[in-house]
């Protein structure tokens, strides 16, 4: 699950970390990836082994809503895409200021997007070649790649913020209109079910291979259109944080982020009354709700780390955030569980079942973090 700052658009492996980085963004990216890497398993295991009501409640919050609705875990993926947008004004903007031609930047954006699509296909299907019908082409990384790429191209070729806002509003309104008004053969218009949504029908018609839910893919092509809006929300936030002049005060920037996040939530939950909040369909209301929470989380991390300069606690997450894509795909090729059992199984055998179960998850996370920390000390980072 996107997304780097100053070197975000240059494909490279094992390159030094950029000097200019938004510390809060690295920490927030690491916080997001912590849950993707297995942090949510702590609540699952606690709920299963203890039966504690609070653990069961938290475990439920770290599951996806089956169709309509929103839980905190539904924000994990869009937050990652949102942060890819936040980094854009720092990464792309600095290159524009140095006079790098737009054509060169566009080629790098497209290359990065296609690399992420390819990595997503490999993550879903492994490196062994499968038949076309067995291959799933939609993926989390693919959506980050395509939506992030389109958002960056809009930022590059439409630098006027008012035009960017028009793109944002136009994408969300157009998606709403198409989903509600265009009829689906055998179903009619406006049905937002797994079998009858326009997004599912278009993906079944044009996407090769298999869809994740057979008749629908939550990372399909058509629902990538509103996902561009998620990336644009990140770009708007990044532009604010990078801005100078009257908005140079960091405290004021934090306030603007909070107001923007709250506005998105009000609009999103209101829109959800007529266009349900749905992650699988990536509805326009979902873009605003997930985006609103993402902006508020960015505001919190920015205020604590960059405004108040209280950053020591964030080092744990920064180590993860600096190699977020690597740890996302590494589990498919590295047996972290074997290493965790080797180091911790003997010690945990002396404890009762709940402690053993939670300790196993903590041990697995510790092994993953140690792996990333070694790479961090060696300044080895996977940049796409």
Short mmCIF file of C-alpha atoms in Angstrom, two decimals:
data_model
loop_
_atom_site.label_atom_id
_atom_site.label_comp_id
_atom_site.label_asym_id
_atom_site.label_seq_id
_atom_site.Cartn_x
_atom_site.Cartn_y
_atom_site.Cartn_z
CA UNK A 1 0.00 0.00 0.00
CA UNK A 2 1.81 4.87 -2.27
CA UNK A 3 5.03 8.70 -2.26
CA UNK A 4 8.33 10.06 -1.64
CA UNK A 5 9.32 13.69 -1.55
CA UNK A 6 12.14 15.31 -3.46
CA UNK A 7 13.17 12.26 -5.48
CA UNK A 8 9.67 10.98 -6.03
CA UNK A 9 9.67 11.10 -9.81
CA UNK A 10 13.10 9.56 -10.48
CA UNK A 11 13.16 5.76 -10.68
CA UNK A 12 16.24 4.58 -8.83
CA UNK A 13 17.39 1.92 -6.43
CA UNK A 14 19.65 2.45 -3.45
CA UNK A 15 19.95 6.18 -3.95
CA UNK A 16 20.82 8.52 -1.08
CA UNK A 17 17.94 10.12 0.75
CA UNK A 18 17.12 13.63 -0.44
CA UNK A 19 18.31 16.45 1.76
CA UNK A 20 15.08 18.49 1.76
CA UNK A 21 12.22 16.45 3.17
CA UNK A 22 9.06 17.20 5.05
CA UNK A 23 9.74 15.27 8.24
CA UNK A 24 6.09 14.95 9.17
CA UNK A 25 5.30 13.41 5.79
CA UNK A 26 7.91 10.67 6.23
CA UNK A 27 6.57 9.95 9.72
CA UNK A 28 2.94 9.89 8.57
CA UNK A 29 3.84 7.60 5.68
CA UNK A 30 5.55 5.27 8.14
CA UNK A 31 2.55 5.42 10.49
CA UNK A 32 0.30 4.44 7.59
CA UNK A 33 2.59 1.63 6.45
CA UNK A 34 2.92 0.27 10.03
CA UNK A 35 -0.69 -0.91 9.87
CA UNK A 36 -0.28 -2.32 6.37
CA UNK A 37 2.85 -4.18 7.50
CA UNK A 38 0.93 -6.02 10.23
CA UNK A 39 0.24 -3.60 13.07
CA UNK A 40 -3.50 -4.24 12.90
CA UNK A 41 -2.88 -7.93 13.70
CA UNK A 42 -2.23 -6.96 17.33
CA UNK A 43 -5.91 -6.10 17.78
CA UNK A 44 -7.08 -9.19 15.92
CA UNK A 45 -5.01 -11.46 18.13
CA UNK A 46 -6.01 -9.68 21.34
CA UNK A 47 -9.68 -9.94 20.45
CA UNK A 48 -9.36 -13.63 19.62
CA UNK A 49 -7.31 -14.70 22.64
CA UNK A 50 -8.83 -12.50 25.36
CA UNK A 51 -12.36 -11.66 24.29
CA UNK A 52 -11.87 -8.12 25.59
CA UNK A 53 -14.63 -5.82 24.31
CA UNK A 54 -12.29 -2.93 23.53
CA UNK A 55 -9.97 -5.23 21.57
CA UNK A 56 -12.91 -6.60 19.58
CA UNK A 57 -14.04 -3.03 18.85
CA UNK A 58 -10.56 -2.01 17.65
CA UNK A 59 -10.21 -5.18 15.58
CA UNK A 60 -13.45 -4.31 13.81
CA UNK A 61 -12.20 -0.79 13.10
CA UNK A 62 -9.18 -2.34 11.41
CA UNK A 63 -11.30 -4.18 8.86
CA UNK A 64 -12.79 -2.85 5.65
CA UNK A 65 -16.48 -2.13 5.35
CA UNK A 66 -17.97 -4.80 3.09
CA UNK A 67 -19.64 -2.30 0.74
CA UNK A 68 -21.16 1.07 1.76
CA UNK A 69 -19.79 2.87 4.82
CA UNK A 70 -16.47 3.92 6.29
CA UNK A 71 -14.12 2.68 9.01
CA UNK A 72 -10.64 3.96 9.91
CA UNK A 73 -9.00 1.05 8.04
CA UNK A 74 -10.67 2.24 4.83
CA UNK A 75 -8.44 5.32 5.05
CA UNK A 76 -5.14 3.41 4.96
CA UNK A 77 -4.94 3.10 1.17
CA UNK A 78 -6.22 6.58 0.19
CA UNK A 79 -3.92 8.13 2.80
CA UNK A 80 -0.97 6.60 0.97
CA UNK A 81 -2.16 8.01 -2.36
CA UNK A 82 -2.89 11.36 -0.69
CA UNK A 83 0.70 11.53 0.59
CA UNK A 84 2.01 10.90 -2.92
CA UNK A 85 0.19 14.07 -3.84
CA UNK A 86 1.55 16.01 -0.86
CA UNK A 87 5.11 15.29 -1.96
CA UNK A 88 4.49 16.50 -5.53
CA UNK A 89 4.92 20.28 -5.02
CA UNK A 90 8.20 19.60 -3.19
CA UNK A 91 9.53 17.05 -5.69
CA UNK A 92 8.24 18.44 -8.97
CA UNK A 93 8.08 22.07 -7.91
CA UNK A 94 11.76 22.17 -6.95
CA UNK A 95 12.72 20.76 -10.35
CA UNK A 96 10.57 23.30 -12.16
CA UNK A 97 12.27 26.04 -10.18
CA UNK A 98 15.64 24.71 -11.36
CA UNK A 99 14.48 24.93 -14.97
CA UNK A 100 13.97 21.24 -15.72
CA UNK A 101 11.83 21.02 -18.90
CA UNK A 102 8.22 19.94 -18.40
CA UNK A 103 8.58 17.28 -21.06
CA UNK A 104 11.39 15.60 -19.13
CA UNK A 105 9.39 15.71 -15.90
CA UNK A 106 6.32 14.30 -17.65
CA UNK A 107 8.34 11.36 -19.00
CA UNK A 108 9.59 10.61 -15.49
CA UNK A 109 6.05 10.82 -14.09
CA UNK A 110 4.73 8.41 -16.71
CA UNK A 111 7.68 6.06 -16.21
CA UNK A 112 7.13 6.03 -12.45
CA UNK A 113 3.43 5.37 -12.91
CA UNK A 114 4.04 2.44 -15.25
CA UNK A 115 6.70 0.98 -12.95
CA UNK A 116 4.23 1.00 -10.08
CA UNK A 117 1.64 -0.71 -12.29
CA UNK A 118 4.20 -3.40 -13.11
CA UNK A 119 5.20 -3.81 -9.45
CA UNK A 120 1.52 -4.14 -8.57
CA UNK A 121 1.05 -6.93 -11.12
CA UNK A 122 4.10 -8.73 -9.75
CA UNK A 123 2.86 -8.28 -6.18
CA UNK A 124 -0.54 -9.73 -7.05
CA UNK A 125 0.63 -12.60 -9.21
CA UNK A 126 4.25 -13.35 -8.34
CA UNK A 127 7.15 -13.29 -10.76
CA UNK A 128 6.13 -16.55 -12.48
CA UNK A 129 4.24 -16.04 -15.74
CA UNK A 130 0.53 -16.89 -15.54
CA UNK A 131 -2.03 -17.22 -18.27
CA UNK A 132 -3.84 -14.01 -19.16
CA UNK A 133 -7.10 -15.26 -17.66
CA UNK A 134 -5.40 -15.99 -14.32
CA UNK A 135 -3.58 -12.65 -14.06
CA UNK A 136 -5.01 -9.81 -11.97
CA UNK A 137 -3.93 -6.47 -13.39
CA UNK A 138 -5.67 -4.14 -10.93
CA UNK A 139 -3.64 -3.43 -7.80
CA UNK A 140 -3.02 -1.00 -4.97
CA UNK A 141 0.34 0.00 -6.41
CA UNK A 142 -1.19 0.31 -9.86
CA UNK A 143 -3.82 2.71 -8.61
CA UNK A 144 -1.20 4.77 -6.78
CA UNK A 145 0.86 4.80 -9.97
CA UNK A 146 -1.92 5.79 -12.37
CA UNK A 147 -3.85 8.20 -10.13
CA UNK A 148 -0.65 9.75 -8.78
CA UNK A 149 0.73 10.12 -12.30
CA UNK A 150 -2.42 11.86 -13.56
CA UNK A 151 -2.48 14.15 -10.53
CA UNK A 152 1.15 15.10 -11.13
CA UNK A 153 0.51 15.79 -14.82
CA UNK A 154 -2.38 18.09 -13.89
CA UNK A 155 -0.07 19.87 -11.44
CA UNK A 156 2.62 20.13 -14.12
CA UNK A 157 0.54 21.41 -17.05
CA UNK A 158 -2.14 23.33 -15.14
CA UNK A 159 -0.18 25.34 -12.55
CA UNK A 160 -3.04 27.75 -11.84
CA UNK A 161 -4.61 26.54 -8.55
CA UNK A 162 -8.10 27.57 -9.72
CA UNK A 163 -7.76 25.29 -12.74
CA UNK A 164 -6.53 22.46 -10.51
CA UNK A 165 -9.57 22.93 -8.27
CA UNK A 166 -11.75 22.81 -11.38
CA UNK A 167 -10.15 19.51 -12.34
CA UNK A 168 -10.83 18.18 -8.85
CA UNK A 169 -14.47 19.22 -8.82
CA UNK A 170 -14.98 18.13 -12.42
CA UNK A 171 -13.63 14.63 -11.84
CA UNK A 172 -15.80 14.04 -8.76
CA UNK A 173 -18.97 15.50 -10.31
CA UNK A 174 -18.45 13.70 -13.63
CA UNK A 175 -17.91 10.36 -11.88
CA UNK A 176 -21.09 10.89 -9.83
CA UNK A 177 -23.10 11.77 -12.93
CA UNK A 178 -21.83 8.81 -14.94
CA UNK A 179 -22.36 6.32 -12.11
CA UNK A 180 -25.93 7.53 -11.53
CA UNK A 181 -27.11 8.30 -15.07
CA UNK A 182 -25.47 5.87 -17.50
CA UNK A 183 -27.44 2.62 -17.72
CA UNK A 184 -25.75 -0.76 -17.31
CA UNK A 185 -27.06 -3.53 -19.61
CA UNK A 186 -29.41 -5.79 -17.70
CA UNK A 187 -29.48 -3.50 -14.67
CA UNK A 188 -30.43 0.01 -15.64
CA UNK A 189 -28.93 3.26 -14.37
CA UNK A 190 -27.88 4.32 -10.89
CA UNK A 191 -27.53 0.92 -9.20
CA UNK A 192 -24.40 0.95 -7.06
CA UNK A 193 -24.24 -2.77 -6.29
CA UNK A 194 -21.35 -5.13 -6.87
CA UNK A 195 -23.11 -6.67 -9.89
CA UNK A 196 -24.69 -3.61 -11.44
CA UNK A 197 -22.41 -0.62 -10.93
CA UNK A 198 -21.14 1.17 -14.03
CA UNK A 199 -17.56 0.88 -12.72
CA UNK A 200 -17.81 -2.91 -12.47
CA UNK A 201 -19.44 -3.20 -15.89
CA UNK A 202 -16.74 -1.10 -17.60
CA UNK A 203 -13.95 -2.99 -15.86
CA UNK A 204 -15.47 -6.34 -16.86
CA UNK A 205 -15.68 -5.08 -20.43
CA UNK A 206 -12.21 -3.61 -20.92
CA UNK A 207 -9.82 -5.05 -18.30
CA UNK A 208 -7.94 -8.23 -19.24
CA UNK A 209 -7.41 -11.12 -16.83
CA UNK A 210 -9.41 -11.67 -13.67
CA UNK A 211 -11.04 -9.15 -11.38
CA UNK A 212 -10.48 -9.36 -7.63
CA UNK A 213 -14.17 -9.93 -6.84
CA UNK A 214 -14.88 -11.74 -10.15
CA UNK A 215 -17.47 -9.19 -11.29
CA UNK A 216 -15.79 -6.17 -9.75
CA UNK A 217 -12.30 -4.98 -8.89
CA UNK A 218 -11.82 -2.33 -6.16
CA UNK A 219 -8.67 -1.20 -8.01
CA UNK A 220 -10.26 -1.25 -11.45
CA UNK A 221 -9.61 1.23 -14.23
CA UNK A 222 -12.81 3.27 -14.20
CA UNK A 223 -12.74 4.06 -10.48
CA UNK A 224 -9.21 5.38 -10.96
CA UNK A 225 -10.83 8.60 -12.24
CA UNK A 226 -12.07 9.80 -8.82
CA UNK A 227 -8.87 8.46 -7.24
CA UNK A 228 -7.06 11.21 -9.15
CA UNK A 229 -9.03 13.53 -6.87
CA UNK A 230 -7.41 11.89 -3.85
CA UNK A 231 -3.98 12.66 -5.29
CA UNK A 232 -5.07 16.23 -6.07
CA UNK A 233 -6.17 16.76 -2.46
CA UNK A 234 -2.65 15.82 -1.46
CA UNK A 235 -1.22 18.23 -4.03
CA UNK A 236 -3.39 21.05 -2.66
CA UNK A 237 -2.09 20.29 0.85
CA UNK A 238 1.50 20.13 -0.37
CA UNK A 239 1.16 23.48 -2.14
CA UNK A 240 -0.08 25.03 1.08
CA UNK A 241 2.82 23.62 3.09
CA UNK A 242 5.34 24.76 0.48
CA UNK A 243 3.85 28.22 0.05
CA UNK A 244 5.53 31.41 1.20
CA UNK A 245 4.39 34.99 1.76
CA UNK A 246 1.20 35.45 3.77
CA UNK A 247 0.87 31.69 4.40
CA UNK A 248 4.47 31.20 5.48
CA UNK A 249 3.52 30.91 9.16
CA UNK A 250 3.47 27.22 10.01
CA UNK A 251 0.82 27.64 12.66
CA UNK A 252 -1.48 29.28 10.11
CA UNK A 253 -0.79 26.48 7.66
CA UNK A 254 -1.84 23.96 10.27
CA UNK A 255 -5.06 25.86 10.84
CA UNK A 256 -5.80 25.95 7.11
CA UNK A 257 -5.21 22.21 6.90
CA UNK A 258 -7.63 21.61 9.77
CA UNK A 259 -10.28 23.83 8.18
CA UNK A 260 -9.78 22.13 4.82
CA UNK A 261 -10.02 18.67 6.35
CA UNK A 262 -13.19 19.51 8.26
CA UNK A 263 -14.73 21.02 5.12
CA UNK A 264 -14.03 17.83 3.18
CA UNK A 265 -15.66 15.75 5.92
CA UNK A 266 -18.80 17.89 5.98
CA UNK A 267 -19.12 17.80 2.19
CA UNK A 268 -18.25 14.11 1.99
CA UNK A 269 -20.68 12.87 4.63
CA UNK A 270 -23.39 15.13 3.18
CA UNK A 271 -22.78 13.88 -0.36
CA UNK A 272 -22.82 10.35 1.02
CA UNK A 273 -26.55 10.69 1.63
CA UNK A 274 -27.16 10.56 -2.14
CA UNK A 275 -23.89 8.99 -3.40
CA UNK A 276 -22.88 6.42 -0.76
CA UNK A 277 -19.41 6.43 0.76
CA UNK A 278 -17.90 3.33 -0.82
CA UNK A 279 -14.22 2.39 -1.00
CA UNK A 280 -14.79 -0.41 -3.52
CA UNK A 281 -16.31 2.06 -5.97
CA UNK A 282 -14.06 4.93 -4.78
CA UNK A 283 -17.12 7.17 -4.87
CA UNK A 284 -16.80 10.94 -4.87
CA UNK A 285 -18.12 11.06 -1.30
CA UNK A 286 -15.45 8.52 -0.32
CA UNK A 287 -12.76 10.75 -1.86
CA UNK A 288 -13.88 13.65 0.34
CA UNK A 289 -14.32 11.63 3.55
CA UNK A 290 -11.05 9.71 3.25
CA UNK A 291 -9.36 12.91 2.05
CA UNK A 292 -10.73 14.89 4.97
CA UNK A 293 -9.34 12.44 7.50
CA UNK A 294 -6.05 12.33 5.60
CA UNK A 295 -5.72 16.13 5.70
CA UNK A 296 -6.46 16.14 9.44
CA UNK A 297 -3.83 13.46 10.09
CA UNK A 298 -1.30 15.43 8.06
CA UNK A 299 -2.20 18.56 10.06
CA UNK A 300 -1.64 16.70 13.34
CA UNK A 301 1.73 15.26 12.31
CA UNK A 302 2.82 18.56 10.77
CA UNK A 303 1.88 20.55 13.88
CA UNK A 304 3.66 18.17 16.29
CA UNK A 305 6.79 17.49 14.22
CA UNK A 306 7.38 20.52 12.00
CA UNK A 307 5.71 23.28 14.02
CA UNK A 308 6.40 22.23 17.62
CA UNK A 309 9.58 20.34 16.65
CA UNK A 310 8.67 17.35 18.82
CA UNK A 311 10.04 14.68 16.53
CA UNK A 312 12.02 12.13 18.55
CA UNK A 313 9.01 9.82 18.94
CA UNK A 314 8.51 9.79 15.16
CA UNK A 315 11.85 8.13 14.35
CA UNK A 316 10.24 4.68 14.57
CA UNK A 317 7.74 5.61 11.88
CA UNK A 318 10.25 7.59 9.80
CA UNK A 319 12.40 4.48 9.32
CA UNK A 320 9.35 2.72 7.89
CA UNK A 321 8.22 5.69 5.84
CA UNK A 322 11.57 6.13 4.12
CA UNK A 323 11.23 2.65 2.58
CA UNK A 324 7.46 2.29 2.44
CA UNK A 325 7.15 0.68 -0.99
CA UNK A 326 10.00 -1.72 -0.24
CA UNK A 327 8.41 -3.09 2.93
CA UNK A 328 5.07 -3.33 1.15
CA UNK A 329 6.44 -5.71 -1.50
CA UNK A 330 9.26 -7.34 0.50
CA UNK A 331 6.95 -9.72 2.35
CA UNK A 332 6.26 -11.49 -0.94
CA UNK A 333 9.92 -12.42 -1.28
CA UNK A 334 11.39 -12.43 2.26
CA UNK A 335 10.21 -14.84 4.98
CA UNK A 336 10.06 -12.43 7.92
CA UNK A 337 7.95 -14.88 9.93
CA UNK A 338 10.76 -17.46 9.90
CA UNK A 339 13.20 -14.90 11.28
CA UNK A 340 10.70 -13.80 13.95
CA UNK A 341 10.19 -17.40 15.11
CA UNK A 342 13.95 -17.95 15.19
CA UNK A 343 14.54 -14.97 17.48
CA UNK A 344 11.41 -14.94 19.65
CA UNK A 345 9.68 -18.34 19.69
CA UNK A 346 11.85 -19.75 22.48
CA UNK A 347 11.37 -16.75 24.74
CA UNK A 348 7.63 -16.58 24.14
CA UNK A 349 7.14 -20.26 25.00
CA UNK A 350 7.42 -19.35 28.72
CA UNK A 351 4.32 -17.12 28.61
CA UNK A 352 0.56 -17.71 28.48
CA UNK A 353 -1.30 -17.87 25.17
CA UNK A 354 -2.40 -14.20 24.88
CA UNK A 355 1.16 -13.02 25.52
CA UNK A 356 2.59 -15.56 23.07
CA UNK A 357 0.13 -14.57 20.37
CA UNK A 358 0.67 -10.83 20.74
CA UNK A 359 4.41 -11.35 21.20
CA UNK A 360 4.59 -13.21 17.90
CA UNK A 361 3.05 -10.23 16.10
CA UNK A 362 5.30 -7.75 17.90
CA UNK A 363 8.31 -9.94 17.10
CA UNK A 364 7.38 -10.02 13.41
CA UNK A 365 7.04 -6.23 13.35
CA UNK A 366 10.38 -5.91 15.16
CA UNK A 367 12.12 -8.05 12.54
CA UNK A 368 10.63 -5.97 9.72
CA UNK A 369 11.62 -2.73 11.43
CA UNK A 370 15.15 -3.99 12.09
CA UNK A 371 15.45 -4.86 8.40
CA UNK A 372 14.37 -1.34 7.45
CA UNK A 373 16.62 0.22 10.09
CA UNK A 374 19.68 -1.54 8.65
CA UNK A 375 18.80 -0.16 5.22
CA UNK A 376 18.19 3.25 6.79
CA UNK A 377 21.65 3.32 8.40
CA UNK A 378 23.20 2.25 5.09
CA UNK A 379 21.18 4.95 3.28
CA UNK A 380 19.63 2.37 0.98
CA UNK A 381 16.14 3.36 -0.14
CA UNK A 382 13.86 2.01 -2.86
CA UNK A 383 12.67 5.00 -4.84
CA UNK A 384 10.18 4.64 -7.66
#
